[in-house]
Amino acid sequence: MAELSLTQREAEQRADLITVARYDIEVDMRGLLEGERWASTSTAAFSCAQPGASTFVDCTATITGATLNGTPLDVATAVDGRLPLPDLQADNVLEVSCVQDDTASSAGILRTVDPADGLVYVWTSFEADDARRAWACFDQPDLKAPHGFTVLAPATWTVTSNSAPDTVTEQPDGSRAWLFPDTPPLSTYVVVVNAGPFVEVREERGGHSLGLFARQSLRTFLERDAAELLGLTEAGLAFFGERFGQPFAQHRYDQVFVPNMGGAMENWGCVTWSDAVLWRSEPTRQQRSLVANVLLHEMAHMWFGDLVTMRWWDDLWLNEAFASWAALWAQVRATDYVDALASELLSAMPSAYAADMGPASHPIRGEVPDVAQAMANFDAITYEKGSAVLGQLVAYVGEDAFVEGLRSYFRDHAWGNTRLADLMDAIGAASGTDLSGWTAAWFDRAGTDMLTLVPGAGGTATLRADAPHGDPRPHRVEVGSYRDTGSGPLELVALTPVTTSGTSTEVADLPDADLHLVDASAWTFGSLRTEGSADAVLRSAGRLPDATARAVALSSAWDRLVRGEASPDAVLDCLLDALDRETVPDLVEPLLHLADAVATSWTPSERVVEQQSRVAELATRLTAVPDLRRPALRTLAATGTGDQLAPVVEAAADDVDLHWRLLMRHAALGAYDDAAVAALQAVDPDPDAAVRGDVVRAARPTAEAKAEAWTIAAVDRAVPSGTLQGQFREAFWRPEQADVLGPYPDAYLDLVTSLPPGAMLNVLGLIGSLFPDVGDQGFLDRARAAAEATTTQPTVRTALLTGSDRLARRLRARGVLPD
């Protein structure tokens, strides 16, 4: 069925007209055990403010029957995913039955068959407007209502929803009926039904029943990680409950790990996320930190997004930016990942700066005329930049006032809908600060300010602020001043707080020092410079005395590379020097990734082997440090050649993941070993091991290999969402193999411009993982033209504009394009 994207005006009109009292939804999953049919009957009770008026209900499934207040509706009138509802009464009952046979595309519903044992699993994910694919509903965030679910499922399946089932009863046909109690008033996109023969781990902790679910073939990995997952969940619920002034509002809290899902989804009480994070080999410190961050991000949504929900998608950042900020806050305060902020600056934040300097940059709060545009805003500006800006707000008003404002916000708006002004009014009242100007400056304008410290004479300095659009924003920062006492770490002299105003702010009492670093405590979002000290920062970044300051300086070095202000050679020298000194595991892994990226993607092709060899030599030294050995070996496997790979060969005997990486490196170097791939696949306990073999073959430097790999990933869509997509991209798009990749940049354009709507999480993963890392000016021009075509989806448009800008910067650094 063709479908329309709900507009903001339509949503406002419908919300003014109707109030939804409740949904009762019957789901029949029996047809999914051996087939692809999902069936449902949705009963919605709602009132109408203008009896006699008309509206519509959303449903893109095939409607088989419908009644309104007992009167049959003509299902043939359903057009573009909307069933008209004429002549409404003051109180109404709508019943719609439908079937959905598209359960293989991840559009709201995904049915998967585990290749390891043939078992079937089904999961749902409805953000932004995919609930309408599963049942009829008023699919917009401000029509919140209780949902009551009854699910018929095969007898061998466990069904999870937003809470524990009230009853599970055997049915005459051998199936089972799962009856769930009413949810609290929830938006349609945060309800959930998952099912399959899951393995379950459950413990009572901190006053909550905590459940973990995964497919049977991942039992070993779930049980390995269960203690840490449950501990993080217990700590997070306690931390957020205390900080937000109210505990999580139900006893049960489940997390369901499912196959072929891109990311995670904050369904109330039942978070669903990619089982790729049940790492198939012993995880590194950064991988464990990533899991902790995702876990806490989705948990924060229980308050910010589920309990209190934005009225419309233009305030999407109310969900995602807050959850991103809160996850880092909780990691640092409530877990042992105390350097999570420093790690974030090097791992995730570069994508936000890249997006914000590109042609698809947008305000954190912007115009969202319809839901399709909302999906385009699920990007690094919303998540990472939004998180950093909230961190700046905390610095601006103080953490105590910020927390008190949050408590007031949750208390006053529980189970309701809000706009940005509601949050800012609460924080402003708690801090005694008028935040209207601050709000407009930070949330309503795109682009990144550049802050440049200009040292003067006699302990004075000027902090200059330059904005790409309009006046600079106010920034609250600390300037770190450091003394060089020799070859060891620099010595901190002072941290000088500064609040900027306008384009120039005087900084008094700045101590004499060998190096000054703007925003040494990572309070703001901005490009940071110290006049006359650019080279000194590159030379000394790794010698700064605390992890956050080092991350700020190294992030600034990366920013200079991306902007074309520093050469790949200079930045690689900086990163390798920092790595040679770094002892904090949370920084080592992202630094290794950045060093690999400079050597592989930012370096002219004739020098890639040389620069990769330098990275490999450094990684070899780090393998001697126990806490750093695993990420160092992975980097060595990605960059080494010849004898450099000897430590990887030795370690791979006991590390399946590392062994796959080694085989991929051999394949990329022209030494593909089919027998070795088959042997490893036979012993790998990962149910997706066959895909790892596909990834290895994708790295081969031949036209035939690339054609085969493209068919697997882009045509058959056989690479599961998540980690494997990233590994595929690394294998396939190798700049040094540009001579055999010629057809695929344009094939990528053909693919993404023909994608159907929906399946947000998985579509974003596909678009990102397949974006080319080779090309020329002709491809960039075609990508930008495709982005501007009126038929291109907003999500694809954003990806094309941002991706082509990033590629152009890399191509200029490689010498493929002129500066």
mmCIF file of C-alpha atoms in Angstrom, residues 664 668 694-714 724-738 740-745 747-748 769-774:
data_model
loop_
_atom_site.group_PDB
_atom_site.id
_atom_site.type_symbol
_atom_site.label_atom_id
_atom_site.label_comp_id
_atom_site.label_asym_id
_atom_site.label_seq_id
_atom_site.Cartn_x
_atom_site.Cartn_y
_atom_site.Cartn_z
ATOM 1 C CA MET A 664 40.363 -10.245 6.159
ATOM 2 C CA ALA A 668 42.946 -7.466 1.280
ATOM 3 C CA ASP A 694 31.416 -13.027 3.271
ATOM 4 C CA VAL A 695 33.161 -10.065 4.894
ATOM 5 C CA VAL A 696 36.580 -11.664 4.380
ATOM 6 C CA ARG A 697 35.824 -12.331 0.711
ATOM 7 C CA ALA A 698 34.650 -8.729 0.280
ATOM 8 C CA ALA A 699 38.177 -7.540 1.080
ATOM 9 C CA ARG A 700 39.742 -9.295 -1.938
ATOM 10 C CA PRO A 701 41.222 -6.798 -4.446
ATOM 11 C CA THR A 702 39.455 -8.154 -7.548
ATOM 12 C CA ALA A 703 36.515 -6.983 -9.600
ATOM 13 C CA GLU A 704 34.845 -10.383 -9.246
ATOM 14 C CA ALA A 705 35.113 -10.266 -5.455
ATOM 15 C CA LYS A 706 33.583 -6.798 -5.287
ATOM 16 C CA ALA A 707 30.703 -7.801 -7.540
ATOM 17 C CA GLU A 708 29.946 -10.826 -5.384
ATOM 18 C CA ALA A 709 30.146 -8.774 -2.194
ATOM 19 C CA TRP A 710 27.908 -5.998 -3.538
ATOM 20 C CA THR A 711 25.229 -8.527 -4.432
ATOM 21 C CA ILE A 712 25.329 -9.996 -0.915
ATOM 22 C CA ALA A 713 25.138 -6.669 0.911
ATOM 23 C CA ALA A 714 23.145 -4.386 -1.375
ATOM 24 C CA LEU A 724 28.792 -6.800 10.748
ATOM 25 C CA GLN A 725 27.747 -3.914 8.525
ATOM 26 C CA GLY A 726 30.671 -1.863 9.825
ATOM 27 C CA GLN A 727 33.047 -4.744 9.200
ATOM 28 C CA PHE A 728 31.668 -5.142 5.685
ATOM 29 C CA ARG A 729 32.292 -1.469 4.937
ATOM 30 C CA GLU A 730 35.887 -1.756 6.149
ATOM 31 C CA ALA A 731 36.435 -4.795 3.931
ATOM 32 C CA PHE A 732 34.674 -3.541 0.810
ATOM 33 C CA TRP A 733 35.532 0.165 0.576
ATOM 34 C CA ARG A 734 39.320 0.132 0.659
ATOM 35 C CA PRO A 735 40.777 3.302 -0.932
ATOM 36 C CA GLU A 736 43.867 1.441 -2.126
ATOM 37 C CA GLN A 737 41.525 -0.811 -4.153
ATOM 38 C CA ALA A 738 39.877 2.071 -6.005
ATOM 39 C CA VAL A 740 38.233 -2.346 -8.807
ATOM 40 C CA LEU A 741 35.576 -0.267 -7.036
ATOM 41 C CA GLY A 742 34.687 1.985 -9.942
ATOM 42 C CA PRO A 743 31.053 0.881 -10.525
ATOM 43 C CA TYR A 744 29.931 0.935 -6.924
ATOM 44 C CA PRO A 745 29.711 4.602 -5.928
ATOM 45 C CA ALA A 747 25.455 1.699 -7.636
ATOM 46 C CA TYR A 748 25.178 3.088 -4.115
ATOM 47 C CA SER A 769 27.618 1.141 6.072
ATOM 48 C CA LEU A 770 27.579 1.214 2.282
ATOM 49 C CA PHE A 771 28.576 4.853 1.724
ATOM 50 C CA PRO A 772 31.603 4.921 -0.604
ATOM 51 C CA ASP A 773 35.131 5.719 0.555
ATOM 52 C CA VAL A 774 36.324 6.187 -3.034
#
